């Protein structure tokens, strides 16, 4: 074990893990985060706290992580390189660790033009891959990004990275995943999977290169709430592929919400059979309360005890 | 070259509202090539400013001069004879460098008539595009001659990010993904293995940093 992370422990014990996601609010009241944590903590092994997702100002992921921890959940703080340079990123890593965070997901971050401050200056001092290496070097070399030795307690994070099998160029996606693993990623959370055929091809390439043995690959899923949501994901979200078949199913459904859950449960059951998939990450955006139902119906409840 | 584009006429007029006589100074360098601040544009701007002021019943006198370059003191000096006491302001149609060189040399109110955009080139007649981020430490040999610093919307050195789809950038469907271009080129050149190397964080101290950067060539200095 490299860290005190509960997520690492469960993964190393060979459990098929379940993670969820909580989007922090656009205000300073933490009640929603606490409520969602109470609702989810027995159904997921860890919860991602997004970092100003879609470049919209929200309560910070680290602060949200503290609320999750206090409410009994296992936080995974997301950290993008959009808003902070290497000084601020490392400072926040030290701070987050001191507050009990043990998992971090290193990301590029959505471009600021998508958010509510499109005239902001982005930072991108380092990229997500370089951030992975920074977190790893802090942990394993006790060194700051500048090479200076860290004297005292080092932050020992279980390091996450994202992979998107649905972005292009497809052939390079597995290689970039390999780069992230080489840089220090311990676990991977993928973009939402709708195109199962493409994901299967991706995983075949992953296995060919033995990457599933070097990092834990957690497959992303998203329950769809409506046909409109399905079409939106299909047409308007870059780096996302939603097959027509799924959109059609949502359109024909008498109860679209139930159909969305049914599709998600089928996907999870299928993902569980794919060699090299170590768990699922359920991104129920603005629909966190459906996660317990999905976890139960997918036969993933109760969750294992990390001891 | 440096690419610039004219500010709206009303904006420029607003910058010299108090002036009765202005020098309108063009530049024969980059801004002539990108059709923003050469002799022709200088004449057009001066005429437009005069017409506008005439319409407002507040006539403006203009003197138009186009220097070979505004970023070289030897040419900036040539403006001296036009900078008479009755000149209230100087309107520069150069890039930001030229505006500053004029302001440093002459004790007059100097205003920019252009917005300086980027270092780029002509991609088709009437269309210019950025190519260089002026980062101070060229890495084009690592990326097949395509600059991720300025052409990738996130300046990613280990790209592409998850927003690259069908060869386009997530930020704008018109913008090619720089990393798709890099990937295609490296593949065509049989050098994909180079992309597997993890690029370390960049030394931004070579880029915009503490104050203006300077290049000194002792071998060509006269004094």
PDB file of C-alpha atoms in Angstrom, chain B residues 54-197:
ATOM      1  CA  UNK B  54     -16.022  67.718 -39.337  1.00  0.00           C
ATOM      2  CA  UNK B  55     -19.416  66.131 -38.892  1.00  0.00           C
ATOM      3  CA  UNK B  56     -19.178  66.899 -35.205  1.00  0.00           C
ATOM      4  CA  UNK B  57     -18.350  70.519 -35.975  1.00  0.00           C
ATOM      5  CA  UNK B  58     -14.952  70.175 -34.383  1.00  0.00           C
ATOM      6  CA  UNK B  59     -12.482  70.030 -37.283  1.00  0.00           C
ATOM      7  CA  UNK B  60      -9.278  68.054 -36.926  1.00  0.00           C
ATOM      8  CA  UNK B  61      -6.008  68.700 -38.722  1.00  0.00           C
ATOM      9  CA  UNK B  62      -3.987  65.615 -39.587  1.00  0.00           C
ATOM     10  CA  UNK B  63      -0.466  65.079 -40.864  1.00  0.00           C
ATOM     11  CA  UNK B  64       0.246  61.612 -42.207  1.00  0.00           C
ATOM     12  CA  UNK B  65       3.650  60.016 -42.177  1.00  0.00           C
ATOM     13  CA  UNK B  66       4.574  56.385 -42.693  1.00  0.00           C
ATOM     14  CA  UNK B  67       7.907  55.346 -41.246  1.00  0.00           C
ATOM     15  CA  UNK B  68       9.916  52.432 -42.611  1.00  0.00           C
ATOM     16  CA  UNK B  69       9.571  50.879 -39.162  1.00  0.00           C
ATOM     17  CA  UNK B  70       8.456  52.222 -35.824  1.00  0.00           C
ATOM     18  CA  UNK B  71      10.493  49.669 -33.882  1.00  0.00           C
ATOM     19  CA  UNK B  72      13.881  51.136 -34.805  1.00  0.00           C
ATOM     20  CA  UNK B  73      15.134  54.448 -33.359  1.00  0.00           C
ATOM     21  CA  UNK B  74      16.794  55.450 -36.635  1.00  0.00           C
ATOM     22  CA  UNK B  75      13.413  55.556 -38.356  1.00  0.00           C
ATOM     23  CA  UNK B  76      11.563  56.929 -35.325  1.00  0.00           C
ATOM     24  CA  UNK B  77      14.039  59.849 -35.380  1.00  0.00           C
ATOM     25  CA  UNK B  78      12.831  60.728 -38.873  1.00  0.00           C
ATOM     26  CA  UNK B  79       9.504  61.779 -37.419  1.00  0.00           C
ATOM     27  CA  UNK B  80      11.135  64.632 -35.514  1.00  0.00           C
ATOM     28  CA  UNK B  81      10.525  67.329 -38.093  1.00  0.00           C
ATOM     29  CA  UNK B  82       6.793  66.616 -38.017  1.00  0.00           C
ATOM     30  CA  UNK B  83       6.523  66.673 -34.238  1.00  0.00           C
ATOM     31  CA  UNK B  84       5.961  70.414 -33.977  1.00  0.00           C
ATOM     32  CA  UNK B  85       4.637  72.350 -30.999  1.00  0.00           C
ATOM     33  CA  UNK B  86       1.123  72.539 -32.432  1.00  0.00           C
ATOM     34  CA  UNK B  87       0.798  68.754 -32.651  1.00  0.00           C
ATOM     35  CA  UNK B  88      -1.486  67.710 -29.787  1.00  0.00           C
ATOM     36  CA  UNK B  89      -1.287  63.957 -30.220  1.00  0.00           C
ATOM     37  CA  UNK B  90       0.299  61.180 -32.227  1.00  0.00           C
ATOM     38  CA  UNK B  91      -1.809  58.301 -33.512  1.00  0.00           C
ATOM     39  CA  UNK B  92       0.357  55.263 -34.187  1.00  0.00           C
ATOM     40  CA  UNK B  93      -0.728  52.549 -36.598  1.00  0.00           C
ATOM     41  CA  UNK B  94       2.131  50.293 -35.555  1.00  0.00           C
ATOM     42  CA  UNK B  95       2.008  47.320 -33.220  1.00  0.00           C
ATOM     43  CA  UNK B  96       2.389  47.953 -29.499  1.00  0.00           C
ATOM     44  CA  UNK B  97       6.158  48.131 -29.954  1.00  0.00           C
ATOM     45  CA  UNK B  98       5.930  51.071 -32.339  1.00  0.00           C
ATOM     46  CA  UNK B  99       3.478  52.927 -30.115  1.00  0.00           C
ATOM     47  CA  UNK B 100       5.913  52.640 -27.225  1.00  0.00           C
ATOM     48  CA  UNK B 101       8.950  53.628 -29.283  1.00  0.00           C
ATOM     49  CA  UNK B 102       7.150  56.814 -30.360  1.00  0.00           C
ATOM     50  CA  UNK B 103       6.051  57.537 -26.798  1.00  0.00           C
ATOM     51  CA  UNK B 104       9.580  57.030 -25.502  1.00  0.00           C
ATOM     52  CA  UNK B 105      11.085  59.324 -28.109  1.00  0.00           C
ATOM     53  CA  UNK B 106       8.570  62.181 -28.211  1.00  0.00           C
ATOM     54  CA  UNK B 107       7.015  64.184 -25.421  1.00  0.00           C
ATOM     55  CA  UNK B 108       3.526  63.944 -26.885  1.00  0.00           C
ATOM     56  CA  UNK B 109       0.285  62.095 -26.159  1.00  0.00           C
ATOM     57  CA  UNK B 110       0.708  58.895 -28.205  1.00  0.00           C
ATOM     58  CA  UNK B 111      -2.276  56.608 -28.764  1.00  0.00           C
ATOM     59  CA  UNK B 112      -2.634  53.232 -30.498  1.00  0.00           C
ATOM     60  CA  UNK B 113      -4.870  52.912 -33.553  1.00  0.00           C
ATOM     61  CA  UNK B 114      -4.449  49.138 -33.703  1.00  0.00           C
ATOM     62  CA  UNK B 115      -4.903  46.154 -31.460  1.00  0.00           C
ATOM     63  CA  UNK B 116      -1.774  44.031 -31.617  1.00  0.00           C
ATOM     64  CA  UNK B 117      -2.965  40.463 -31.926  1.00  0.00           C
ATOM     65  CA  UNK B 118      -0.249  37.849 -32.294  1.00  0.00           C
ATOM     66  CA  UNK B 119       2.799  36.485 -34.093  1.00  0.00           C
ATOM     67  CA  UNK B 120       1.484  34.699 -37.114  1.00  0.00           C
ATOM     68  CA  UNK B 121       1.282  34.467 -40.848  1.00  0.00           C
ATOM     69  CA  UNK B 122      -1.048  34.695 -43.832  1.00  0.00           C
ATOM     70  CA  UNK B 123      -3.063  31.513 -44.329  1.00  0.00           C
ATOM     71  CA  UNK B 124      -5.073  32.915 -47.204  1.00  0.00           C
ATOM     72  CA  UNK B 125      -5.550  36.386 -48.622  1.00  0.00           C
ATOM     73  CA  UNK B 126      -7.203  38.374 -45.854  1.00  0.00           C
ATOM     74  CA  UNK B 127      -6.791  35.690 -43.218  1.00  0.00           C
ATOM     75  CA  UNK B 128      -3.963  35.602 -40.705  1.00  0.00           C
ATOM     76  CA  UNK B 129      -3.413  33.013 -38.028  1.00  0.00           C
ATOM     77  CA  UNK B 130      -1.272  32.730 -34.932  1.00  0.00           C
ATOM     78  CA  UNK B 131       1.653  30.361 -35.051  1.00  0.00           C
ATOM     79  CA  UNK B 132       4.121  31.323 -32.342  1.00  0.00           C
ATOM     80  CA  UNK B 133       3.554  31.899 -28.626  1.00  0.00           C
ATOM     81  CA  UNK B 134       6.879  33.739 -28.223  1.00  0.00           C
ATOM     82  CA  UNK B 135       7.609  31.475 -25.241  1.00  0.00           C
ATOM     83  CA  UNK B 136      11.341  32.064 -25.495  1.00  0.00           C
ATOM     84  CA  UNK B 137      12.419  28.426 -25.721  1.00  0.00           C
ATOM     85  CA  UNK B 138      11.407  26.707 -28.916  1.00  0.00           C
ATOM     86  CA  UNK B 139      10.209  23.121 -28.638  1.00  0.00           C
ATOM     87  CA  UNK B 140       9.031  22.676 -32.229  1.00  0.00           C
ATOM     88  CA  UNK B 141      11.606  19.922 -32.741  1.00  0.00           C
ATOM     89  CA  UNK B 142       9.652  17.825 -30.240  1.00  0.00           C
ATOM     90  CA  UNK B 143       6.277  18.258 -31.840  1.00  0.00           C
ATOM     91  CA  UNK B 144       6.816  17.865 -35.538  1.00  0.00           C
ATOM     92  CA  UNK B 145       6.967  21.591 -36.228  1.00  0.00           C
ATOM     93  CA  UNK B 146       3.526  22.326 -34.752  1.00  0.00           C
ATOM     94  CA  UNK B 147       3.406  24.535 -31.651  1.00  0.00           C
ATOM     95  CA  UNK B 148       1.196  23.198 -28.834  1.00  0.00           C
ATOM     96  CA  UNK B 149       1.927  26.220 -26.645  1.00  0.00           C
ATOM     97  CA  UNK B 150      -0.136  28.520 -28.787  1.00  0.00           C
ATOM     98  CA  UNK B 151      -2.149  26.224 -31.027  1.00  0.00           C
ATOM     99  CA  UNK B 152      -3.534  24.024 -28.249  1.00  0.00           C
ATOM    100  CA  UNK B 153      -6.154  25.938 -26.282  1.00  0.00           C
ATOM    101  CA  UNK B 154      -4.706  24.545 -23.045  1.00  0.00           C
ATOM    102  CA  UNK B 155      -1.019  24.712 -24.052  1.00  0.00           C
ATOM    103  CA  UNK B 156      -0.726  21.023 -23.263  1.00  0.00           C
ATOM    104  CA  UNK B 157       2.765  19.588 -23.693  1.00  0.00           C
ATOM    105  CA  UNK B 158       1.630  15.976 -23.334  1.00  0.00           C
ATOM    106  CA  UNK B 159      -1.519  16.067 -25.406  1.00  0.00           C
ATOM    107  CA  UNK B 160      -4.096  15.611 -26.701  1.00  0.00           C
ATOM    108  CA  UNK B 161      -6.662  16.222 -23.960  1.00  0.00           C
ATOM    109  CA  UNK B 162     -10.015  14.467 -23.833  1.00  0.00           C
ATOM    110  CA  UNK B 163     -11.739  17.200 -25.787  1.00  0.00           C
ATOM    111  CA  UNK B 164     -10.185  16.376 -29.149  1.00  0.00           C
ATOM    112  CA  UNK B 165     -12.785  14.948 -31.508  1.00  0.00           C
ATOM    113  CA  UNK B 166     -12.794  14.468 -35.246  1.00  0.00           C
ATOM    114  CA  UNK B 167      -9.594  16.472 -35.427  1.00  0.00           C
ATOM    115  CA  UNK B 168     -11.129  19.535 -33.842  1.00  0.00           C
ATOM    116  CA  UNK B 169     -10.657  21.340 -30.559  1.00  0.00           C
ATOM    117  CA  UNK B 170     -13.493  21.291 -28.027  1.00  0.00           C
ATOM    118  CA  UNK B 171     -13.239  25.037 -27.626  1.00  0.00           C
ATOM    119  CA  UNK B 172     -14.144  25.810 -31.217  1.00  0.00           C
ATOM    120  CA  UNK B 173     -15.284  23.364 -33.885  1.00  0.00           C
ATOM    121  CA  UNK B 174     -13.453  25.499 -36.472  1.00  0.00           C
ATOM    122  CA  UNK B 175     -10.114  25.088 -34.726  1.00  0.00           C
ATOM    123  CA  UNK B 176      -8.009  22.070 -35.581  1.00  0.00           C
ATOM    124  CA  UNK B 177      -6.768  20.191 -32.529  1.00  0.00           C
ATOM    125  CA  UNK B 178      -3.050  20.936 -32.416  1.00  0.00           C
ATOM    126  CA  UNK B 179      -2.344  17.532 -30.937  1.00  0.00           C
ATOM    127  CA  UNK B 180      -4.248  15.762 -33.684  1.00  0.00           C
ATOM    128  CA  UNK B 181      -2.039  17.654 -36.149  1.00  0.00           C
ATOM    129  CA  UNK B 182       1.055  16.713 -34.150  1.00  0.00           C
ATOM    130  CA  UNK B 183      -0.026  13.087 -33.964  1.00  0.00           C
ATOM    131  CA  UNK B 184      -0.718  12.887 -37.698  1.00  0.00           C
ATOM    132  CA  UNK B 185       2.579  14.500 -38.558  1.00  0.00           C
ATOM    133  CA  UNK B 186       4.652  12.383 -36.196  1.00  0.00           C
ATOM    134  CA  UNK B 187       2.956   9.293 -37.559  1.00  0.00           C
ATOM    135  CA  UNK B 188       3.665  10.350 -41.143  1.00  0.00           C
ATOM    136  CA  UNK B 189       7.302  10.975 -40.235  1.00  0.00           C
ATOM    137  CA  UNK B 190       7.578   7.643 -38.419  1.00  0.00           C
ATOM    138  CA  UNK B 191       8.373   9.362 -35.130  1.00  0.00           C
ATOM    139  CA  UNK B 192       5.386   8.488 -32.941  1.00  0.00           C
ATOM    140  CA  UNK B 193       7.705   7.032 -30.321  1.00  0.00           C
ATOM    141  CA  UNK B 194       8.913  10.552 -29.521  1.00  0.00           C
ATOM    142  CA  UNK B 195       5.424  11.375 -28.265  1.00  0.00           C
ATOM    143  CA  UNK B 196       5.732   8.726 -25.579  1.00  0.00           C
ATOM    144  CA  UNK B 197       8.392  10.744 -23.831  1.00  0.00           C
TER     145      UNK B 197
END
